[in-house]
PDB file of C-alpha atoms and ligand atoms in Angstrom:
ATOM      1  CA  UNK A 678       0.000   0.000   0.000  1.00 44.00           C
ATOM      2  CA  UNK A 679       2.636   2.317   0.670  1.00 48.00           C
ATOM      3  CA  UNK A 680       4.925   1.562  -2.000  1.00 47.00           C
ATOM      4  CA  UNK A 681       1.326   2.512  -4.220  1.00 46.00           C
ATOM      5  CA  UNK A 682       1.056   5.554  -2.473  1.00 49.00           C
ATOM      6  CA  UNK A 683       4.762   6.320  -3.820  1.00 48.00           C
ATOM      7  CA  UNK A 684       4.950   5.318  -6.650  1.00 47.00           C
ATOM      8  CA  UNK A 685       1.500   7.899  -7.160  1.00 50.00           C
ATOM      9  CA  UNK A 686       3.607  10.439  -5.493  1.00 52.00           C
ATOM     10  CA  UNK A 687       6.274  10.168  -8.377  1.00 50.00           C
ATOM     11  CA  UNK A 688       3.454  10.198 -10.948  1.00 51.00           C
ATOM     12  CA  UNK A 689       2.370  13.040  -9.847  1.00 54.00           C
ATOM     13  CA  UNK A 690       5.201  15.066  -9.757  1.00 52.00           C
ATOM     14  CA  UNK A 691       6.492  13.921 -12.702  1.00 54.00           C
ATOM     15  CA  UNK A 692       2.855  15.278 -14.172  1.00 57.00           C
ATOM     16  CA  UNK A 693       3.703  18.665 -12.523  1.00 52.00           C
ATOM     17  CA  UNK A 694       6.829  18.864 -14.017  1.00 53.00           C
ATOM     18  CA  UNK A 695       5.431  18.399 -17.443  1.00 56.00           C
ATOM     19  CA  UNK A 696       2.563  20.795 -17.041  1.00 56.00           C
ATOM     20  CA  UNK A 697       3.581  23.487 -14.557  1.00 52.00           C
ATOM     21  CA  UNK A 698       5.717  26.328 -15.187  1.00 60.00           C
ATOM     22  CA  UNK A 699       8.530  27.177 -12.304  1.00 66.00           C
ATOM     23  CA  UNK A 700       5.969  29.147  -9.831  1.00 76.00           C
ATOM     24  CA  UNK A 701       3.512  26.081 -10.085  1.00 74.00           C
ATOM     25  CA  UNK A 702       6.649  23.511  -9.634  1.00 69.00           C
ATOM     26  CA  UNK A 703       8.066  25.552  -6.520  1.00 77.00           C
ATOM     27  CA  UNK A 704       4.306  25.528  -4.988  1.00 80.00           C
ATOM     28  CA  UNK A 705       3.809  21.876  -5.828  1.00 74.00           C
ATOM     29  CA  UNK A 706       7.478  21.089  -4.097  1.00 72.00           C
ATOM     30  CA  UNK A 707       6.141  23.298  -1.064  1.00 81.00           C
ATOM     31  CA  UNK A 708       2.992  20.632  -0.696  1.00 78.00           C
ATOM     32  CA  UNK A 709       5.311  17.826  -1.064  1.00 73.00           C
ATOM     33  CA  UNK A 710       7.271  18.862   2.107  1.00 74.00           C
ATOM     34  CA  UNK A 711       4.083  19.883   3.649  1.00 80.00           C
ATOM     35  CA  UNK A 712       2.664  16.616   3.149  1.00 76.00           C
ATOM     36  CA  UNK A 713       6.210  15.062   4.395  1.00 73.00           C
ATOM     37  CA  UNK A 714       6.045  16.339   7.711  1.00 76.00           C
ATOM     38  CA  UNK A 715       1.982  15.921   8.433  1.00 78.00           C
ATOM     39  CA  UNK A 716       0.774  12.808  10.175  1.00 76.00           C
ATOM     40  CA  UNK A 717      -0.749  12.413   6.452  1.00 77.00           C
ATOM     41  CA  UNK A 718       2.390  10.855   5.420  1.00 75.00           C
ATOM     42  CA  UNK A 719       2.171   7.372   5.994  1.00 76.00           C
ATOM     43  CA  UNK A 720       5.875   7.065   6.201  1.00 76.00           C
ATOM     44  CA  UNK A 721       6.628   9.669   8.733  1.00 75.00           C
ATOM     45  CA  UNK A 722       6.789   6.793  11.818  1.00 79.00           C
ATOM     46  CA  UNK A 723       9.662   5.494   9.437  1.00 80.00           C
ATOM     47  CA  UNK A 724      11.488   8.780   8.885  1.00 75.00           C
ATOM     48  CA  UNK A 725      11.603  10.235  12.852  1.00 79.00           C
ATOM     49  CA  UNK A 726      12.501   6.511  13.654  1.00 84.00           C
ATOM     50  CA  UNK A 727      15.688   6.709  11.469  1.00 83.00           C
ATOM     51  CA  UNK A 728      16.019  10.408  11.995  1.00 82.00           C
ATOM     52  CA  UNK A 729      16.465   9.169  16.039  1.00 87.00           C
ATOM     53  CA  UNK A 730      18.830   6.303  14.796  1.00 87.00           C
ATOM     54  CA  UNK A 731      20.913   8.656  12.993  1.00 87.00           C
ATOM     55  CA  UNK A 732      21.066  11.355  15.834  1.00 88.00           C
ATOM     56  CA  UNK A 733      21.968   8.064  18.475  1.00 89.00           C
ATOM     57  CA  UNK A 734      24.840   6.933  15.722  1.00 88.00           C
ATOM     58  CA  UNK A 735      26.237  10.663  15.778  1.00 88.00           C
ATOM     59  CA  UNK A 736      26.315  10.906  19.279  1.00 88.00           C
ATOM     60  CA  UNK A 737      28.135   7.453  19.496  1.00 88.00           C
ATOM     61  CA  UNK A 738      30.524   8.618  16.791  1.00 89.00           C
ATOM     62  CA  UNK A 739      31.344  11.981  18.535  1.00 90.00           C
ATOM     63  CA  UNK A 740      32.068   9.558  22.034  1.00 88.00           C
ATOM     64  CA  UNK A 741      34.394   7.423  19.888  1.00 89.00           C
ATOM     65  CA  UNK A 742      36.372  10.168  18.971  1.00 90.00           C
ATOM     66  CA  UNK A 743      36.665  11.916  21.815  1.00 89.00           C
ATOM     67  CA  UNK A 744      37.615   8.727  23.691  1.00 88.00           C
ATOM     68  CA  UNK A 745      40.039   8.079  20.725  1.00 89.00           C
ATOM     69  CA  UNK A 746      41.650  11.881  21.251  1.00 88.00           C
ATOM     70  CA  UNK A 747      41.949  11.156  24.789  1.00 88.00           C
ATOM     71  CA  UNK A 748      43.900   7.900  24.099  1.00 87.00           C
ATOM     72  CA  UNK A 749      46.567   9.798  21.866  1.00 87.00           C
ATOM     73  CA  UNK A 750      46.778  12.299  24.314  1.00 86.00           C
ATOM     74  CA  UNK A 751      47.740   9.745  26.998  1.00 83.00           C
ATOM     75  CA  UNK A 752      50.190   7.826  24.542  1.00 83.00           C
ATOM     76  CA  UNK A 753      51.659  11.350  23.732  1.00 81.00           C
ATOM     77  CA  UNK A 754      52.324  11.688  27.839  1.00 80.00           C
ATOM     78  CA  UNK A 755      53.395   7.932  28.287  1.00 77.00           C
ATOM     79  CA  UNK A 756      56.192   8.912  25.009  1.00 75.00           C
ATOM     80  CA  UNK A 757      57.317  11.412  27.291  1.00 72.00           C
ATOM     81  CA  UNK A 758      57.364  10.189  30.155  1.00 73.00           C
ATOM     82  CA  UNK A 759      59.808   7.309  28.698  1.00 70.00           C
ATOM     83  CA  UNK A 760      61.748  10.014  27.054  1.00 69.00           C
ATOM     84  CA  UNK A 761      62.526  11.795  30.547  1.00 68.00           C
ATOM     85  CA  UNK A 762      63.414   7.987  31.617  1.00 67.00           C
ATOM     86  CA  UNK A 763      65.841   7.112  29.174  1.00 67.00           C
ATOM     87  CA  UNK A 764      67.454  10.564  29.288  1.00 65.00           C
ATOM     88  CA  UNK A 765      67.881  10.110  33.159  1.00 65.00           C
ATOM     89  CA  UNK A 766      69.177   6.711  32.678  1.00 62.00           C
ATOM     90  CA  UNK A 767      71.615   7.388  30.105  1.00 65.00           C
ATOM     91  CA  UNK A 768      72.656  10.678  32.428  1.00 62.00           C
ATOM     92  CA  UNK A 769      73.106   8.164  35.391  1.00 58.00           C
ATOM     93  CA  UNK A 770      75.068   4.983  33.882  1.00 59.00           C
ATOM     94  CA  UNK A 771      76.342   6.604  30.376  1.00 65.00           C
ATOM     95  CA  UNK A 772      76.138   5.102  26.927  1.00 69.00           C
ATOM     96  CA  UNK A 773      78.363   2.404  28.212  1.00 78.00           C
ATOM     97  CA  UNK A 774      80.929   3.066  25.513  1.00 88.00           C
ATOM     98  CA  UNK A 775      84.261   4.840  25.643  1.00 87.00           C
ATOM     99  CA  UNK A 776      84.605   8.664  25.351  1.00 84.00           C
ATOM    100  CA  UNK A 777      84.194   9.557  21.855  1.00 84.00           C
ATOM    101  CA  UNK A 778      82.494   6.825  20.759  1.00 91.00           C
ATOM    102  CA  UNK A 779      78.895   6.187  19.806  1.00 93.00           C
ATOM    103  CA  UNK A 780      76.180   3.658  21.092  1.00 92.00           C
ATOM    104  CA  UNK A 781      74.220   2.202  18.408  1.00 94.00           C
ATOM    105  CA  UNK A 782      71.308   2.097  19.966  1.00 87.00           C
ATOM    106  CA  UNK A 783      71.029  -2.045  21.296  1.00 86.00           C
ATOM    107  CA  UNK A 784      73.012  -1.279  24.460  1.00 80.00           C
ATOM    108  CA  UNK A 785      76.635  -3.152  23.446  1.00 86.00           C
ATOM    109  CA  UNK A 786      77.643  -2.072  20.120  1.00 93.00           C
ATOM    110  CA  UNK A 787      80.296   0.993  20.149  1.00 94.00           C
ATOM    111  CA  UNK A 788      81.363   3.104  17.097  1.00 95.00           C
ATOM    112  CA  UNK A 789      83.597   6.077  16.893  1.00 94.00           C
ATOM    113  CA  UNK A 790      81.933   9.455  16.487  1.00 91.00           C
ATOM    114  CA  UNK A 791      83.138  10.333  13.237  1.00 93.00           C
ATOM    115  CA  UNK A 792      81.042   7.747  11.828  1.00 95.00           C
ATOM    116  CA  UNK A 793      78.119   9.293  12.929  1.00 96.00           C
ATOM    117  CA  UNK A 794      76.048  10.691  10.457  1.00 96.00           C
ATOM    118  CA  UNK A 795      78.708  10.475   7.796  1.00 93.00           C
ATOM    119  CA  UNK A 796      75.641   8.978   5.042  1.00 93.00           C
ATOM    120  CA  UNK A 797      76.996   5.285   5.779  1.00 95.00           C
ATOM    121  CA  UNK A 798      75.615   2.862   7.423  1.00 96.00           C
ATOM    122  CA  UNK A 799      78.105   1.257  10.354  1.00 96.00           C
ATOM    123  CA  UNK A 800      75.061   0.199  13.208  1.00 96.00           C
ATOM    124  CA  UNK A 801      73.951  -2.829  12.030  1.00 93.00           C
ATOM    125  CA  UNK A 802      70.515  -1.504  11.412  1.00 93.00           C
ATOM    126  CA  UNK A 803      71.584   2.230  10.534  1.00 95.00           C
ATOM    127  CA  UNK A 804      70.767   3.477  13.918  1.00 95.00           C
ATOM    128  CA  UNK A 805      73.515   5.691  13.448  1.00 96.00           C
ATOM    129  CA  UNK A 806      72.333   7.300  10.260  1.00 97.00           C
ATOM    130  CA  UNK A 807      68.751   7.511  11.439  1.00 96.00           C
ATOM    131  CA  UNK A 808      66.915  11.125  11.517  1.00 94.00           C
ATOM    132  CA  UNK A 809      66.733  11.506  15.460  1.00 93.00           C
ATOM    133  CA  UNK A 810      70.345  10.921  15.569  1.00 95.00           C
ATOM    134  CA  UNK A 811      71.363  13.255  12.831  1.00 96.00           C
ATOM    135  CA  UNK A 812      69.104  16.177  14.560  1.00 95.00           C
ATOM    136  CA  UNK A 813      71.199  19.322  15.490  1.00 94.00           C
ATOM    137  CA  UNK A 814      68.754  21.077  18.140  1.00 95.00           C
ATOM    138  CA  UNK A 815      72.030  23.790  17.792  1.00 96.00           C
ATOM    139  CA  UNK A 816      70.520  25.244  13.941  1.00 95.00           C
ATOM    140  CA  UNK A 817      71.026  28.074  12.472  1.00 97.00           C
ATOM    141  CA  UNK A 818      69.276  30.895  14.052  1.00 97.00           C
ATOM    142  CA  UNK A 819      67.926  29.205  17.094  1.00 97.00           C
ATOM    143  CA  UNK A 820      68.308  31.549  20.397  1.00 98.00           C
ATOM    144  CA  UNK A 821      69.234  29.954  23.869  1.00 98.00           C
ATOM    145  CA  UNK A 822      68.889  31.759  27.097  1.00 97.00           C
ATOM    146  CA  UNK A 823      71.396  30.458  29.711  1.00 96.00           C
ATOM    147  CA  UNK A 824      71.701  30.897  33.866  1.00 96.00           C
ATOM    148  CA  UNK A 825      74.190  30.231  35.403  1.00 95.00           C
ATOM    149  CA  UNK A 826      74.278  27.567  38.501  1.00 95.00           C
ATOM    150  CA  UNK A 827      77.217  27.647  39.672  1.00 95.00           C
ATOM    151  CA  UNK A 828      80.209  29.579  38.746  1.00 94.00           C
ATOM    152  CA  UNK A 829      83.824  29.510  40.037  1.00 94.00           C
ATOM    153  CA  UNK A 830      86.029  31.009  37.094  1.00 92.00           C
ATOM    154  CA  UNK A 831      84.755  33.562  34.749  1.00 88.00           C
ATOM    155  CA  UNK A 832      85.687  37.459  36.179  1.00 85.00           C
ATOM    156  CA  UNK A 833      82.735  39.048  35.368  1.00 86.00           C
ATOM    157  CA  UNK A 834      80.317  36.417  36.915  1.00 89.00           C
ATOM    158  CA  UNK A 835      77.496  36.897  34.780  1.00 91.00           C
ATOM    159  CA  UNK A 836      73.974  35.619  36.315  1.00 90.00           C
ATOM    160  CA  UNK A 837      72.486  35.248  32.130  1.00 92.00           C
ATOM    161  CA  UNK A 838      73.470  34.745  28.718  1.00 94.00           C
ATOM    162  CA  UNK A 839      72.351  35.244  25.633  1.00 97.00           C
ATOM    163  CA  UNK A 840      73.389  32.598  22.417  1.00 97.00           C
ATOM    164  CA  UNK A 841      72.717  33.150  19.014  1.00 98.00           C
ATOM    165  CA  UNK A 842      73.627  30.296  16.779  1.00 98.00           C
ATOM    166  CA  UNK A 843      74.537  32.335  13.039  1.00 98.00           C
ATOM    167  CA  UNK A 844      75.638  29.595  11.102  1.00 97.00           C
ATOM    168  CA  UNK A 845      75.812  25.872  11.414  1.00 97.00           C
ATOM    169  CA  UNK A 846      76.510  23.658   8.459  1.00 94.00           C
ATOM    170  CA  UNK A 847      78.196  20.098   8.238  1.00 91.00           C
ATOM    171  CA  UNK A 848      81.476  20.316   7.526  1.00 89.00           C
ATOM    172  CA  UNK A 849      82.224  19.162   3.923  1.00 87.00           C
ATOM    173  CA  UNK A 850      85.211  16.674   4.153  1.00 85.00           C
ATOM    174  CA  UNK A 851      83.547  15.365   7.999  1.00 89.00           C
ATOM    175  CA  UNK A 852      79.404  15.083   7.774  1.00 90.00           C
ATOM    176  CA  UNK A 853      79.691  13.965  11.625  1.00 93.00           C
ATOM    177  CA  UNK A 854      80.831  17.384  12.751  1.00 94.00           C
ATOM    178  CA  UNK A 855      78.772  20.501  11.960  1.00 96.00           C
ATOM    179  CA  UNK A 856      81.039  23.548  12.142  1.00 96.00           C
ATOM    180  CA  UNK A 857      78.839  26.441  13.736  1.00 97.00           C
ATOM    181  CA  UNK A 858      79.592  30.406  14.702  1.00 97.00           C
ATOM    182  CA  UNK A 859      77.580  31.639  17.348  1.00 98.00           C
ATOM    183  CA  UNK A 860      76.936  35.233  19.629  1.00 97.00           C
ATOM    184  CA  UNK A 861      77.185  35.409  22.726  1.00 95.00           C
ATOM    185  CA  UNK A 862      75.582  38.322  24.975  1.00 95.00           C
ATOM    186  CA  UNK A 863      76.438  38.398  28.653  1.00 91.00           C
ATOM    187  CA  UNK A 864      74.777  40.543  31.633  1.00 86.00           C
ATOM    188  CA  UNK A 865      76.547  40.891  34.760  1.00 86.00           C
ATOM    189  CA  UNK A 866      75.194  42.897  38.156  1.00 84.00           C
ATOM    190  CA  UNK A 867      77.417  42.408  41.135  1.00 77.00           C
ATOM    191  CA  UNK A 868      77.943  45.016  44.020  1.00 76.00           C
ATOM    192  CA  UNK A 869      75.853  47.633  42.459  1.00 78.00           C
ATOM    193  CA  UNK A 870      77.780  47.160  38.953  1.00 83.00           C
ATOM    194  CA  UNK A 871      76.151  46.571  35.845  1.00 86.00           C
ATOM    195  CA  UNK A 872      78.197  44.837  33.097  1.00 85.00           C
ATOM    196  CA  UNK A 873      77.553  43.337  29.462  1.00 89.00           C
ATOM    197  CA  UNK A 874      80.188  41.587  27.029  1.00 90.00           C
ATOM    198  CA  UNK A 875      79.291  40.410  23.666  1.00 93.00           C
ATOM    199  CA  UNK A 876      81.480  37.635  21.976  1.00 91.00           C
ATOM    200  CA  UNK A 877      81.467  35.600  18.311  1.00 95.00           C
ATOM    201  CA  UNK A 878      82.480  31.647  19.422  1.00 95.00           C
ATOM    202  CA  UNK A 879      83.443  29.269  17.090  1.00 96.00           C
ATOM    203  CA  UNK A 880      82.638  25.691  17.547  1.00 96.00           C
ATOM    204  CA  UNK A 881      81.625  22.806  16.654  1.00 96.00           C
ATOM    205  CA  UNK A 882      78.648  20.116  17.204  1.00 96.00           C
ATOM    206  CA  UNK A 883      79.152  16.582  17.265  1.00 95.00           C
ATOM    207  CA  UNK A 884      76.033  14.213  16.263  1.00 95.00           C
ATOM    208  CA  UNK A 885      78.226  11.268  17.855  1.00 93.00           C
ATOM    209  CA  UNK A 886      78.250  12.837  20.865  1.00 92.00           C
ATOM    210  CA  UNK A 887      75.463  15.202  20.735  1.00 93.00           C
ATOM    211  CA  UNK A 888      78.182  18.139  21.939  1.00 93.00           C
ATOM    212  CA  UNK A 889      78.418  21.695  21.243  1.00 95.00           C
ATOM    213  CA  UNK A 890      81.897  22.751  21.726  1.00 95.00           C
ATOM    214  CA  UNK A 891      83.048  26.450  21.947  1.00 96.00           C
ATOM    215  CA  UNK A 892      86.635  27.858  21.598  1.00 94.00           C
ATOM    216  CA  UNK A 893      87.487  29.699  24.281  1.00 93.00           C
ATOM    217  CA  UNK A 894      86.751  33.015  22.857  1.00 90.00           C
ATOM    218  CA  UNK A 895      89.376  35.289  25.406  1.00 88.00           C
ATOM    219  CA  UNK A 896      92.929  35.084  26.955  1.00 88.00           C
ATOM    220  CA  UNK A 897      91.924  33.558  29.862  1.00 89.00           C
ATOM    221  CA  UNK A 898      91.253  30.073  28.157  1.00 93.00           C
ATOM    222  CA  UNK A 899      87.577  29.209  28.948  1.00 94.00           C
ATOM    223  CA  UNK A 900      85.664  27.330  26.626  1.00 95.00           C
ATOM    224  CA  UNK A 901      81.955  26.332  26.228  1.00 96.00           C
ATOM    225  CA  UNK A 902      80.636  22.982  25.833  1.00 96.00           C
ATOM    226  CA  UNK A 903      76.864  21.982  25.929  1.00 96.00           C
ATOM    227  CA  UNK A 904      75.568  19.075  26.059  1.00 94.00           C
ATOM    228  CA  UNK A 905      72.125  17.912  24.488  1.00 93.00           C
ATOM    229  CA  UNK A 906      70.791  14.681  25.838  1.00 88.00           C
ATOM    230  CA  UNK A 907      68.996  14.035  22.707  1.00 86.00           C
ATOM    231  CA  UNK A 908      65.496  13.826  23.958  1.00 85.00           C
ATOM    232  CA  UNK A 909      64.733  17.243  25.410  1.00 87.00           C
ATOM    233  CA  UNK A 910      65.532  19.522  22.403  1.00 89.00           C
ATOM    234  CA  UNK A 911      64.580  22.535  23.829  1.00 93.00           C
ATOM    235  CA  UNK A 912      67.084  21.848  27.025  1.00 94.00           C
ATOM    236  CA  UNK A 913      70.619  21.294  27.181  1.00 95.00           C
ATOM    237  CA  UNK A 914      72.853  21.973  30.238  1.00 95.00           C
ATOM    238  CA  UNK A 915      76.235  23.628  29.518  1.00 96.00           C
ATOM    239  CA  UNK A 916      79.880  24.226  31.082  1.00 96.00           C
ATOM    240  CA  UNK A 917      82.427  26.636  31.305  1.00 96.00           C
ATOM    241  CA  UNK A 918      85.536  24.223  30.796  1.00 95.00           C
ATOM    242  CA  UNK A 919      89.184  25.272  31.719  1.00 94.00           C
ATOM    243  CA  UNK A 920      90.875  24.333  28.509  1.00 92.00           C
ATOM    244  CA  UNK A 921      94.107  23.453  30.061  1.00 91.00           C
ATOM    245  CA  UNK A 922      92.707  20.814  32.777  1.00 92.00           C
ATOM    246  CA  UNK A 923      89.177  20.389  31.130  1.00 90.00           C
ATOM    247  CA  UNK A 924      87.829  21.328  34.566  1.00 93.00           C
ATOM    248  CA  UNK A 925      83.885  22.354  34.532  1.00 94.00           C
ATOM    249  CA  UNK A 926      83.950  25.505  36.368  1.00 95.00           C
ATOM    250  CA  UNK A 927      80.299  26.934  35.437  1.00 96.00           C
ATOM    251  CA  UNK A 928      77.217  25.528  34.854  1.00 96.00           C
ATOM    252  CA  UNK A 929      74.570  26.977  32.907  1.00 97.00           C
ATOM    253  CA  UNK A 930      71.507  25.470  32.096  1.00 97.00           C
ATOM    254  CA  UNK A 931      69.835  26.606  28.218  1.00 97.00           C
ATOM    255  CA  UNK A 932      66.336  26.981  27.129  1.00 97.00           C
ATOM    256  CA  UNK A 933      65.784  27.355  23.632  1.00 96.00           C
ATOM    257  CA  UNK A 934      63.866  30.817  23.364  1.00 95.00           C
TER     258      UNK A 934
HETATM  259 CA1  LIG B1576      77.712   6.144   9.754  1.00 66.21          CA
END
C-alpha cells in the first residue's frame, strides 16, 4: 500500500513537471514537504525513527572520537614520560661506551663518532644514520637563554646569557661534525655594577656525541661545551671548561627561546 502511495507520489510530480511552469513547480514542491512532515504521510513513523537512529549513531561517533583523542593524548604523555626515563638513565650509567664513541642504539655495540652521520651505514641496522640521531637542536638561528648555577672562574660572573647560533653547516670533508659560529651576549650585576660583554664563538657540534663545543673566545682560556641529551631539544645543560685541565667551572643550564 505504501509503495502505491509512492509510486502515485512520483506520478504526480512527474505530471507537474510536465505541465507546470517554475511558480507552479516551486508551490507543488512546497505541498510535497508539507505533506512530508503531516501525520498524512504514511511514512513519517519510518522517517523520525531513522532520523532518532541517525542522531543516536552521531552521538556514538562523537564519544568514539573523543575517547580516541583522549587515548593519543595519553600515549603522547606515556612517550614522554619514557623520554625523561631514558634521558635520566643514560645521564646516570652513560652510553656504556668509551669517550668519543657512539652507542648504536642495542646497548653493546660501540662506534667512533666520526662515523656518525657520515651517510653510511656502520650500526647494524643504521641506527647511526637515522633522523633523530642526525638532529642538530644547535641550527642556524635558534636563540638559547642560559643561567648560570654555579660559577667559580669567569671574572665578570654573569647571572644570564644570551646565544645566538649564526651559522651551522656540516662540515664538507667530515658530515659527523657541523662547524657552527655563534653570539654570545652576557649581563653581569654584582655590588651595584652593571656589566655586558658580547662575543662571536666558534665551535663545533658533534652528532656522535650530541656536543656543542666552543673555543674559548678570550685570553683567559675558557671554553663552552653543551651538552644535548637528545630527547629534550629545547634543554641542554652547559659548562664553562678550563681548557688546560678540562675542569667544569660553570654551569649553565639553556632553554631554547
Ligand atoms: Ca655512519
Amino acid at each position: 500500500m505504501r509503495r502505491l502511495a509512492l509510486v502515485l507520489a512520483l506520478l504526480a510530480l512527474s505530471a507537474a513537471q510536465r505541465s507546470c511552469g517554475p511558480e507552479g513547480l516551486q508551490k507543488f514542491y512546497a505541498k510535497i514537504r508539507e505533506f512530508a512532515e503531516s501525520d498524512d504521510n504514511p511514512f513519517k513513523d519510518e522517517v523520525d525513527e531513522q532520523d532518532q537512529a541517525i542522531s543516536r549513531l552521531e552521538s556514538r561517533i562523537g564519544i568514539i572520537f573523543a575517547e580516541a583523542d583522549k587515548a593519543v593524548n595519553q600515549a603522547e604523555k606515556y612517550a614522554q614520560v619514557l623520554d625523561n626515563l631514558e634521558a635520566q638513565v643514560e645521564g646516570i650509567e652513560g652510553t656504556g661506551c668509551e669517550v668519543g664513541e657512539f652507542n648504536c642504539g642495542d646497548g653493546f655495540t660501540c662506534i667512533d663518532k666520526v662515523l656518525v652521520c657520515d651517510k653510511h651505514n656502520d650500526c647494524k641496522d643504521g641506527y647511526d644514520e637515522s633522523e633523530g640521531v642526525c638532529f642538530n637542536p644547535f641550527e642556524t638561528d635558534s636563540v638559547w637563554i642560559g643561567t648560570f648555577i654555579t660559577d667559580s672562574c669567569t671574572t665578570r660572573q654573569p647571572q644570564n646569557m644570551k646565544l645566538t647560533i649564526t651559522d651551522a653547516h656540516p662540515q664538507d670533508y667530515l658530515h659527523s661534525d657541523v662547524s657552527v659560529t655563534a653570539a654570545i651576549y652576557l649581563e653581569a650585576s654584582n655590588f651595584g655594577e652593571h656589566v655586558e660583554a658580547n662575543f662571536r664563538l666558534h665551535g663545533d657540534y658533534y652528532f656522535g656525541t650530541r656536543q656543542m663545543v666552543f673555543q674559548p673566545p678570550e685570553d683567559d682560556r675558557l671554553g663552552i661545551i653543551i651538552q644535548y641529551d637528545g630527547h629534550h631539544s629545547r634543554d641542554a645543560t652547559g659548562w664553562v671548561v678550563r681548557e688546560s685541565s678540562l675542569e667544569k667551572c660553570a654551569e649553565i643550564i639553556f632553554h631554547r627561546q
